[in-house]
Coordinates of C-alpha atoms (C1' of nucleotides) in Angstrom, one line a residue:
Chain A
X1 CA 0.0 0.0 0.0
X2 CA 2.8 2.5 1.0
X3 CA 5.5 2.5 -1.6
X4 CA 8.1 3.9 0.1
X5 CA 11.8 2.5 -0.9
X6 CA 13.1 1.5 3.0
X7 CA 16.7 3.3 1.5
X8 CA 14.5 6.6 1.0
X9 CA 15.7 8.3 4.0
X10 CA 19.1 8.7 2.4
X11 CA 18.0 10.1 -0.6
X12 CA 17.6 13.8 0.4
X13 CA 19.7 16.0 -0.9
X14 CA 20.7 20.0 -0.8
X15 CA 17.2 21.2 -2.0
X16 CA 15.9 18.2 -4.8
X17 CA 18.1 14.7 -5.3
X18 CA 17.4 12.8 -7.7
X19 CA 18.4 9.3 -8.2
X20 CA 18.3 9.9 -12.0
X21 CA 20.4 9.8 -14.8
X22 CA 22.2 12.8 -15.6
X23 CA 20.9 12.9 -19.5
X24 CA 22.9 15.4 -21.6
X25 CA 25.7 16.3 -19.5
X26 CA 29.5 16.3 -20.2
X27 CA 31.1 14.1 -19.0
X28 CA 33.8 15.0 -16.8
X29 CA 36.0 12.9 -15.1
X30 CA 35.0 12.2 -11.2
X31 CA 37.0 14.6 -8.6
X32 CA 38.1 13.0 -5.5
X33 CA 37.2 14.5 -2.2
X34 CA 39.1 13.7 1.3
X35 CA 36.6 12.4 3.9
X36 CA 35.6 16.0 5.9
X37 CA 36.1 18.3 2.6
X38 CA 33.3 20.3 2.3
X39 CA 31.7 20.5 -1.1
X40 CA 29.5 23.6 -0.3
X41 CA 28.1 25.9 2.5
X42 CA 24.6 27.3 2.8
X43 CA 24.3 30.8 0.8
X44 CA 26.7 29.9 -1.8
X45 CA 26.1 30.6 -5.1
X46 CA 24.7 27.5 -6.4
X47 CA 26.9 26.7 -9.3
X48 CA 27.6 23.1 -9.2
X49 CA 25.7 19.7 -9.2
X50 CA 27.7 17.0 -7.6
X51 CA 26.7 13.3 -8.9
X52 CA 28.0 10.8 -6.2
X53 CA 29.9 7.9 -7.8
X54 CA 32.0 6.8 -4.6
X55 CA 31.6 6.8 -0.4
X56 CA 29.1 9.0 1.1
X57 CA 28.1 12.8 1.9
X58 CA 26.5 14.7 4.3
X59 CA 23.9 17.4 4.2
X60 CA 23.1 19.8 7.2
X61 CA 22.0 22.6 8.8
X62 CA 23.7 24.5 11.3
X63 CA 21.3 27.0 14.0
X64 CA 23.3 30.7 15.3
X65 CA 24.3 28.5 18.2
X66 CA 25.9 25.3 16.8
X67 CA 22.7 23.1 16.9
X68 CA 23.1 20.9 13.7
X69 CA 20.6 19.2 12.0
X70 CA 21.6 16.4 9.4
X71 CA 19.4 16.4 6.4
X72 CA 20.6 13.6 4.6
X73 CA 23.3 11.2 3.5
X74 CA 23.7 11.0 0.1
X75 CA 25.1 7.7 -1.6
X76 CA 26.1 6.7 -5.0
X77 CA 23.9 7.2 -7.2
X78 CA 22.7 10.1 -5.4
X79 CA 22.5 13.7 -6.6
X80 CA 23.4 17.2 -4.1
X81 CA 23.2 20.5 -5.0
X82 CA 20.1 21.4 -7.1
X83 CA 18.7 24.8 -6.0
X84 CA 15.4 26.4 -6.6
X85 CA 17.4 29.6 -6.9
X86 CA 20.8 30.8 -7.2
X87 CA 22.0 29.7 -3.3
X88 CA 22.8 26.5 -1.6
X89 CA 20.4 25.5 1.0
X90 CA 22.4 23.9 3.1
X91 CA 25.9 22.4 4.0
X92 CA 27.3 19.6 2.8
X93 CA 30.4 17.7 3.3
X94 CA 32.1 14.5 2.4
X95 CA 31.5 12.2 5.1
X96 CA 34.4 9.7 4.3
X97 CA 36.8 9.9 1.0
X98 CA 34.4 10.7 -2.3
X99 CA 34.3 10.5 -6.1
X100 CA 32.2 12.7 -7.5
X101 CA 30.9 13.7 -10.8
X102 CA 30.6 17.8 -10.9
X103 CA 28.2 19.1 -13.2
X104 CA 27.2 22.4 -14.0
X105 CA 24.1 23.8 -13.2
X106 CA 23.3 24.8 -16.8
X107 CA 23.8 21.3 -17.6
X108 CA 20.3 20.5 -15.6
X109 CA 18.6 23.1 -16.5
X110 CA 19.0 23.5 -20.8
X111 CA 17.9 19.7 -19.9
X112 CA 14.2 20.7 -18.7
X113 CA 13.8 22.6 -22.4
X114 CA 15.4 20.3 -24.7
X115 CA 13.6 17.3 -22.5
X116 CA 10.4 18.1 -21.1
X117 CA 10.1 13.8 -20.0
X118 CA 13.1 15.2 -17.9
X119 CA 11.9 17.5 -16.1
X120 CA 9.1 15.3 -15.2
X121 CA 11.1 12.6 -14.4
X122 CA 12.7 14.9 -11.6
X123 CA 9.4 16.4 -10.6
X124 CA 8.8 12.5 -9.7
X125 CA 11.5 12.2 -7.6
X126 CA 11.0 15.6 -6.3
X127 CA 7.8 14.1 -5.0
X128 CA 8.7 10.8 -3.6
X129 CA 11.6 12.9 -2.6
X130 CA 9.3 15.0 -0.6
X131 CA 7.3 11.6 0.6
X132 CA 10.6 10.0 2.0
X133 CA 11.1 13.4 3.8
X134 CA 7.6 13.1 5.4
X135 CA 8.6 9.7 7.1
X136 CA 11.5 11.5 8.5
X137 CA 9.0 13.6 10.2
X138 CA 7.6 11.0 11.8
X139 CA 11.0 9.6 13.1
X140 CA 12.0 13.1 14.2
X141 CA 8.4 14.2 15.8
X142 CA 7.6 10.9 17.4
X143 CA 10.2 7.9 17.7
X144 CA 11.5 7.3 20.7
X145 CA 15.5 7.0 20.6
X146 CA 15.5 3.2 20.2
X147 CA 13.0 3.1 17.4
X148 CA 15.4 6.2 15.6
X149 CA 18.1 4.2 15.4
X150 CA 16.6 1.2 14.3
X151 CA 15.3 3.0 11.3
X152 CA 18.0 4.0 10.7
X153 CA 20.3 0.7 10.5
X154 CA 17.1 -1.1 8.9
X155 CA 17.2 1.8 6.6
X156 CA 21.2 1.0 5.5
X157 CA 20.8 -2.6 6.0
X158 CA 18.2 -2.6 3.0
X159 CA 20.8 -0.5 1.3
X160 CA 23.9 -1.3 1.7
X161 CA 23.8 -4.5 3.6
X162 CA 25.5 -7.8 2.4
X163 CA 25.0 -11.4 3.6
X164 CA 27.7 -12.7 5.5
X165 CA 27.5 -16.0 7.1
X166 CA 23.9 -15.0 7.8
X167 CA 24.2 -11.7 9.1
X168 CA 23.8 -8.9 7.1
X169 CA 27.1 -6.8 7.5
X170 CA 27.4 -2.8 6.4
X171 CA 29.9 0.7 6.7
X172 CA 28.8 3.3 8.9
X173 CA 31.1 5.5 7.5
X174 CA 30.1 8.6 9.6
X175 CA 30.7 9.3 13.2
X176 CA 28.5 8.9 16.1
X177 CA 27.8 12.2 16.7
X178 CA 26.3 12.7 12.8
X179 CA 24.3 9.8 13.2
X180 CA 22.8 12.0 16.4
X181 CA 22.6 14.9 14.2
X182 CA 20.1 13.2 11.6
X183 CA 18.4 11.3 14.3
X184 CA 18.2 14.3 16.7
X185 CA 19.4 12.6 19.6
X186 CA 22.8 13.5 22.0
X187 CA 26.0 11.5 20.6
X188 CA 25.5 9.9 23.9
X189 CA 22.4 8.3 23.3
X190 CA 23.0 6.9 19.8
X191 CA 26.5 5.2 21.8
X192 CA 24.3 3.4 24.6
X193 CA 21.6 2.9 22.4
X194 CA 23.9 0.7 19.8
X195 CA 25.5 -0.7 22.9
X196 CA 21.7 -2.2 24.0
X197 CA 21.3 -3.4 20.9
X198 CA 24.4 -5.0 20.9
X199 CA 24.0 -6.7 24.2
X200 CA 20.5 -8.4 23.3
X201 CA 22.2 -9.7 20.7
X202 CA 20.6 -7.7 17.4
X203 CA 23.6 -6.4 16.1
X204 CA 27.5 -6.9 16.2
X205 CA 30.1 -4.2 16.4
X206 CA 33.4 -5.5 14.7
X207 CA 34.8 -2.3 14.8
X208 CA 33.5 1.1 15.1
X209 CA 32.6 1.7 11.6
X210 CA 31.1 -1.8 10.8
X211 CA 27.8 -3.2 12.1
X212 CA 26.6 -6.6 11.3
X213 CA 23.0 -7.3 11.8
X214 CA 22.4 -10.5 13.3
X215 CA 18.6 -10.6 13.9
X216 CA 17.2 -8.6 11.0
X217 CA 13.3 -9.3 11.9
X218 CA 14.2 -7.8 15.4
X219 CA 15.8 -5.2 14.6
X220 CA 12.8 -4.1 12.3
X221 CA 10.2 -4.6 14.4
X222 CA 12.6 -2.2 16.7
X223 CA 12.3 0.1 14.2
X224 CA 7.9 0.6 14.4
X225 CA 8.0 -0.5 18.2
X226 CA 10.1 0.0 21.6
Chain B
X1 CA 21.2 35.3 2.2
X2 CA 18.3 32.3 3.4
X3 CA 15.6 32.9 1.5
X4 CA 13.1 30.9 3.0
X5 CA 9.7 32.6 3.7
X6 CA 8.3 32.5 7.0
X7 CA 5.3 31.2 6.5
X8 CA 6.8 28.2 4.6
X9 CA 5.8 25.4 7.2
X10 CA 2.3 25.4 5.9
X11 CA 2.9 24.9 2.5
X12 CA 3.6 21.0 2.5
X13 CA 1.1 19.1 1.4
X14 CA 0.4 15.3 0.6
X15 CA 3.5 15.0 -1.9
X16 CA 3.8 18.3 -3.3
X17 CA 2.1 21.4 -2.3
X18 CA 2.6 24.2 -5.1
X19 CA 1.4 27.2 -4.2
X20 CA 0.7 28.5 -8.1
X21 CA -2.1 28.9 -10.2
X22 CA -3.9 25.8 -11.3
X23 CA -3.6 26.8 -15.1
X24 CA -5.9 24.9 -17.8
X25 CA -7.9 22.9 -15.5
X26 CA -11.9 23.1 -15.9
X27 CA -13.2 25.6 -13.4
X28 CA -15.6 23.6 -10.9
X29 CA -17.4 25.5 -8.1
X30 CA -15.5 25.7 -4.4
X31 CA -16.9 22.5 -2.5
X32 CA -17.8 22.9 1.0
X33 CA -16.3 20.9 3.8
X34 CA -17.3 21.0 6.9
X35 CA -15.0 20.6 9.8
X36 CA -13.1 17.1 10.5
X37 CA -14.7 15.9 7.3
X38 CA -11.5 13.7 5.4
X39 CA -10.7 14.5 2.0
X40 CA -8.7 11.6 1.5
X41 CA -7.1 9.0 3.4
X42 CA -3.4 7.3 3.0
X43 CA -3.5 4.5 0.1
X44 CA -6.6 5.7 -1.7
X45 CA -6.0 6.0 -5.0
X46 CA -5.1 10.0 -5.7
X47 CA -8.0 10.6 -8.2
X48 CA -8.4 14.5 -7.0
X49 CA -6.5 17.5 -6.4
X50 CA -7.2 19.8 -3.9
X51 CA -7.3 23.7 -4.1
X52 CA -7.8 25.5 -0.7
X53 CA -9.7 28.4 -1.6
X54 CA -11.4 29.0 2.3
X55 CA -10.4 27.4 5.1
X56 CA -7.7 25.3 6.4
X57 CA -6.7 21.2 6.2
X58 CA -3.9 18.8 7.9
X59 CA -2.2 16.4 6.4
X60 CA -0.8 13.6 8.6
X61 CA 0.6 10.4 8.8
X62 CA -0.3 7.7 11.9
X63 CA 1.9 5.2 13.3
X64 CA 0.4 1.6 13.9
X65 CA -0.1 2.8 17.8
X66 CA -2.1 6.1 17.0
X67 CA 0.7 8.0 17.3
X68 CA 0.1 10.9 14.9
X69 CA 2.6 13.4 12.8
X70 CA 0.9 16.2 11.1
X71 CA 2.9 17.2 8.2
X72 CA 1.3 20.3 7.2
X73 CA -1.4 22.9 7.5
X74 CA -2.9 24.0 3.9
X75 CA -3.9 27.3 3.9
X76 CA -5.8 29.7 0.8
X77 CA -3.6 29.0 -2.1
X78 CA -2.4 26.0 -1.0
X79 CA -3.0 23.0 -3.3
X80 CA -3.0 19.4 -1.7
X81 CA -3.2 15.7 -3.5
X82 CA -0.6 15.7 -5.9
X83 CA 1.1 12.2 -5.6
X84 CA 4.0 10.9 -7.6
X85 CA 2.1 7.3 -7.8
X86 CA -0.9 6.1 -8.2
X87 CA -2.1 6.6 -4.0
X88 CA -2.1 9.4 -1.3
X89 CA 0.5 8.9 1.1
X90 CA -0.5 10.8 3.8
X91 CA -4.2 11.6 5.3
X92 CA -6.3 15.0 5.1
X93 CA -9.0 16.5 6.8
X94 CA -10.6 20.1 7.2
X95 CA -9.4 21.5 10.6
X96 CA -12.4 24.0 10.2
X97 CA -15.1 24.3 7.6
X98 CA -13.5 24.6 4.3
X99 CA -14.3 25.6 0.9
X100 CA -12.0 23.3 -1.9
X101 CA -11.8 23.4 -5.7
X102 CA -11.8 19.8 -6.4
X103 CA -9.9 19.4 -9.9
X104 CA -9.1 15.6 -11.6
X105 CA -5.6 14.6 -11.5
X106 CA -5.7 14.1 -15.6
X107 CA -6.1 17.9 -15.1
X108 CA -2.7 18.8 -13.9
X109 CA -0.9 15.7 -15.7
X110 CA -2.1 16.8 -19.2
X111 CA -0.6 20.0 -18.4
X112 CA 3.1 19.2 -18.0
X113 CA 3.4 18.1 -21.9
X114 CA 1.2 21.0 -22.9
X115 CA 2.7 23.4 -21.2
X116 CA 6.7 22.0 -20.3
X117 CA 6.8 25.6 -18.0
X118 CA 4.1 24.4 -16.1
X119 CA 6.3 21.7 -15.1
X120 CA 9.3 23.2 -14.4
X121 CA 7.6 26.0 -12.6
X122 CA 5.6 22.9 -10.3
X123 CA 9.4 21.7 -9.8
X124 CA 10.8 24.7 -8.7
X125 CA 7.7 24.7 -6.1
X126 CA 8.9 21.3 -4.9
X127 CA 12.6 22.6 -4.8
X128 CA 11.2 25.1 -2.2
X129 CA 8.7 23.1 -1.0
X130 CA 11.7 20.6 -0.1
X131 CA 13.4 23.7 1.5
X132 CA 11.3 24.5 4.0
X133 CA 10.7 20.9 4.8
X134 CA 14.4 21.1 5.7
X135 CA 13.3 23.7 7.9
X136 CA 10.8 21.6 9.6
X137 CA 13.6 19.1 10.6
X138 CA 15.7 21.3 12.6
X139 CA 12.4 22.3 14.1
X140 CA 11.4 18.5 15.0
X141 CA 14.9 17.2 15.6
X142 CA 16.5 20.5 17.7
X143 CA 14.3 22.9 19.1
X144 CA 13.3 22.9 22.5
X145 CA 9.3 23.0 23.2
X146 CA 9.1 26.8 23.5
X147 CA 11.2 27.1 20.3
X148 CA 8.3 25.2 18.6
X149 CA 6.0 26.4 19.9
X150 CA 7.6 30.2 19.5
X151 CA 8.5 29.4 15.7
X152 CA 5.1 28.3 15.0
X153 CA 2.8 30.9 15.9
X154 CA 5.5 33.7 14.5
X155 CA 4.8 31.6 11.5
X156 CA 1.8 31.8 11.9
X157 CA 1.7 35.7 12.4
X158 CA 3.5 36.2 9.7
X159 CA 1.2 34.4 7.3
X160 CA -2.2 35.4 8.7
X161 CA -1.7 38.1 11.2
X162 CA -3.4 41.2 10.9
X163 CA -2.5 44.6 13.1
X164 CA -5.2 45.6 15.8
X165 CA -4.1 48.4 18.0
X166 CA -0.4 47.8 18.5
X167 CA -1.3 43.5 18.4
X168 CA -1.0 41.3 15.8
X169 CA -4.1 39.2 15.8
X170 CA -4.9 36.0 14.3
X171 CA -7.2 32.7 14.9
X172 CA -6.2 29.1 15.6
X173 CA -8.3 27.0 13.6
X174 CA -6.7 23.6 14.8
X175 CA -6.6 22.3 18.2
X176 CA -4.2 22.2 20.7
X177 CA -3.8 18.5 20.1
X178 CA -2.6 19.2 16.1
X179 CA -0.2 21.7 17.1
X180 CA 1.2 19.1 19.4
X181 CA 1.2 16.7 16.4
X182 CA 2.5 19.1 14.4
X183 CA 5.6 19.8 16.5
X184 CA 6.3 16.6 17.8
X185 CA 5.1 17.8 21.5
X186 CA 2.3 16.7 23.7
X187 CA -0.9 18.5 24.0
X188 CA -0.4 19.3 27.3
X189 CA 2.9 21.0 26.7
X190 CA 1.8 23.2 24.4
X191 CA -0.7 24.5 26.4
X192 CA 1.9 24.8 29.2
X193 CA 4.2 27.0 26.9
X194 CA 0.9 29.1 25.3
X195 CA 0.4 30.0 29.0
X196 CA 3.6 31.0 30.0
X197 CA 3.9 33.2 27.3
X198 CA 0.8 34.7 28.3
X199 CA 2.2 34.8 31.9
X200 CA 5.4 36.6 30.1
X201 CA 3.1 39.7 28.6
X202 CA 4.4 38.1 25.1
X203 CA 0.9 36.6 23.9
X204 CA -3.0 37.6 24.6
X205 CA -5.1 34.6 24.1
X206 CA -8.7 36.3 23.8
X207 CA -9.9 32.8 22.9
X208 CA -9.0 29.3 22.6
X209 CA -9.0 29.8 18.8
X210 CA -7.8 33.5 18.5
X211 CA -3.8 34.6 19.9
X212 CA -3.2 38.4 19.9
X213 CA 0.8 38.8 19.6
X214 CA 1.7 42.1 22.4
X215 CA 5.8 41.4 21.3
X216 CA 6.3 40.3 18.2
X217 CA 10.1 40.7 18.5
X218 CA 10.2 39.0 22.0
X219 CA 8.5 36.3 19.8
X220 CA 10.7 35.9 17.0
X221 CA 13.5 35.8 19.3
X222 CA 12.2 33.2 21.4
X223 CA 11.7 30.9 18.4
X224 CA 15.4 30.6 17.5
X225 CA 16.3 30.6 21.3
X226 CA 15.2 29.6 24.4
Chain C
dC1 C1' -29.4 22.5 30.7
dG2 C1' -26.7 18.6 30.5
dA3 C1' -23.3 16.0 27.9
dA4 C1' -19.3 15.7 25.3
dG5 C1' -15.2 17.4 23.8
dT6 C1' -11.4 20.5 24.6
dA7 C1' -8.1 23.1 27.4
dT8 C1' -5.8 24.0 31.6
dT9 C1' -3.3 22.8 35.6
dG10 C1' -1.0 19.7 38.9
dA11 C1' 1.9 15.9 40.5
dC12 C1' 4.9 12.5 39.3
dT13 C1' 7.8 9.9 36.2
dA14 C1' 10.9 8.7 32.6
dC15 C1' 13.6 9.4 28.9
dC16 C1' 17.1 11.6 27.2
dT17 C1' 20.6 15.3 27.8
dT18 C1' 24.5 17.1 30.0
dC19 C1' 28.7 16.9 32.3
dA20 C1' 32.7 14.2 33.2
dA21 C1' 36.1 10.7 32.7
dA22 C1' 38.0 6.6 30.8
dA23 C1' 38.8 3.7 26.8
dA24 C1' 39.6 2.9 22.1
dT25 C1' 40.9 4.4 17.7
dT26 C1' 43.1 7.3 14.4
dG27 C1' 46.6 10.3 12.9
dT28 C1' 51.3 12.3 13.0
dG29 C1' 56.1 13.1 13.5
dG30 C1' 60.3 11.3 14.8
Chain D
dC1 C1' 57.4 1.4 13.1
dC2 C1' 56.6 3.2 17.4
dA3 C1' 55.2 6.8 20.6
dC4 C1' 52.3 10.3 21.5
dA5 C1' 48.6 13.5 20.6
dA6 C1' 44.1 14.2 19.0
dT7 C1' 39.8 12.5 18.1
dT8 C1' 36.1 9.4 18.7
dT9 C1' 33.5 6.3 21.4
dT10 C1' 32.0 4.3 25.5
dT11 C1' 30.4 4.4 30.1
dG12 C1' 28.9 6.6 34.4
dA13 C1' 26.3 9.8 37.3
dA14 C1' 23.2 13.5 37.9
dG15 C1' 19.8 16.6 36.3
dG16 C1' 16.2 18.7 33.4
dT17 C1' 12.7 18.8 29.9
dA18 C1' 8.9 17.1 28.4
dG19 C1' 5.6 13.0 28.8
dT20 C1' 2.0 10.6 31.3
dC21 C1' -1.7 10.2 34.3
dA22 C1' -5.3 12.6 36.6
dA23 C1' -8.5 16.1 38.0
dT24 C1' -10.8 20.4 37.1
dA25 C1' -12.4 24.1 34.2
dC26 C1' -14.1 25.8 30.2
dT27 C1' -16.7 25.6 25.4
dT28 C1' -19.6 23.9 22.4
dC29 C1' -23.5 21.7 20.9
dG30 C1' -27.4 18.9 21.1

DNA sequence: CGAAGTATTGACTACCTTCAAAAATTGTGG
DNA sequence: CCACAATTTTTGAAGGTAGTCAATACTTCG
């Protein structure tokens, strides 16, 4: 009935991302970005469209007194930058080492004439986009801490999982403390919260940056219920 | 430098909201509907389009246990229904008696290959639409209850407010229970923080449905810190 | 006027945050 | 390659913000 992709909660991007061919554009050769290199701040002009072909970014906002608020985490295949108007949106920064593919703006939007299926391609993913945002709400507004981070390793194991010896093993490539910062928890909280987990015997931690699942159904049903 | 309006939080809608002119489609008369009357549910198939012409309507999404996010208030100008599938993915119902212009999907679909401007204008709506979603998360995830609760009637003010000797007046069509469902708080605490601002000289509350704003600045303020 | 729904207020609780320190990991320079 | 510094993560203890439960007041509506 509800035809939400589980991996939809990485999806969002700087202002539209779009999971889409880029049709048209030159190809330039992918740019490499060290892990922590930031790709662009909020207000900039919005030149650039970065295609991710490699490792993962982050998208945030920051409040006047350091309070951050991850938007998103984009993955390959995945597509930052797109503005409704000349300026970024947001921040956003490679989360580990990146490839990207950097396209200019002007490449997207000669598209919409030449193409008019383009631009309706994108205003689909604009809107399942939007809908993938609207779960987010829900985790945000109304999950208790547990069922956040659930999601939110259900959401990557759909993603990015792979069977090994029948658990389902993944990268978490960013740090604790973004993980809080999309989840809106303390850095604190996601720690002990991953340490429960671990202890009942859900997950396994093989090293900081690696989580292997070993009760998938559990950790699910985690996800809708605490 | 952010160019986000203020009154931006009430603009989402079931997948896209697009606050433009509904250009080509057939000119029905307004509907009426009355208060707490659904105009669709989540999984129905997403036959109309809705066009707020009076009134005001909540879209929300329930959890299996009754929790309940409300993802937006539609206000005049404020279209609701649009779906990138087949189905509504989120509920709606009048807060108060409403007046709709109910137009066919076919309608607005027809409309992107007529007219491919249509289309890319409807995508820059989601672009900003998208924006001030991304507004909405630092709200859920980072504000603290009288930041909500702060940010949401200056929202409000700024949308619907009118001057009345040296107060800026508006009503509160929705109850204290969707405001809490709207900003991730309980019912109770948002009456809590609506009576200490009274308490503070910051906020009249004539009625349970009308708020007269005494500092609009103090306001403002409050919504970004606490 | 009485009933039902909504809003306010109070008391208590719990979840999560904050502050703090220790442990583990990563990075760097010799 | 190792030692040391810096960062990240974990764990602990204490406290606060907001939630829950409950009772009362207020509105609305039949």
């Amino acid at each position: 009935m509800y035809v939400t992709s589980p991996v939809s909660i990485f999806k969002n991007t700087a202002v539209v991302s779009a999971n889409v061919g880029v049709g048209g554009a030159t190809h330039t050769q992918p740019v490499h970005f060290p892990a922590s290199h930031p790709l662009f701040f909020e207000g900039d002009d919005a030149e650039f469209v970065y295609e991710i072909i490699e490792g993962v970014v982050r998208t945030s906002k920051i409040l006047f007194d350091g309070r951050r608020q991850i938007l998103s985490f984009g993955y390959p295949g995945d597509v930052v930058g797109l503005s409704h108007d000349r300026f970024y949106h947001c921040d956003c920064e490679a989360v580990s080492d990146a490839k990207l593919r950097v396209h200019h703006k002007n490449a997207f939007s000669t598209n919409f004439e030449r193409d008019p299926s383009f631009c309706n391609e994108l205003l689909k993913y604009a809107a399942s986009e939007v809908n993938s945002m609207q779960e987010h709400f829900i985790m945000l507004g109304r999950k208790s801490a547990m069922e956040k981070v659930a999601s939110f390793l259900a959401a990557l194991m759909g993603r990015v999982g792979e069977n090994k010896d029948r658990r389902i093993c993944f990268d978490i490539p960013m740090p604790r403390s973004d993980i809080a910062d999309f989840l809106g928890l303390s850095h604190e909280t996601v720690s002990r919260t991953l340490t429960r987990l671990r202890l009942d015997g859900v997950i396994d931690l093989p090293s900081k940056h690696r989580i292997c699942v070993r009760q998938p159904a559990t950790l699910k049903a985690l996800a809708e219920k605490e």
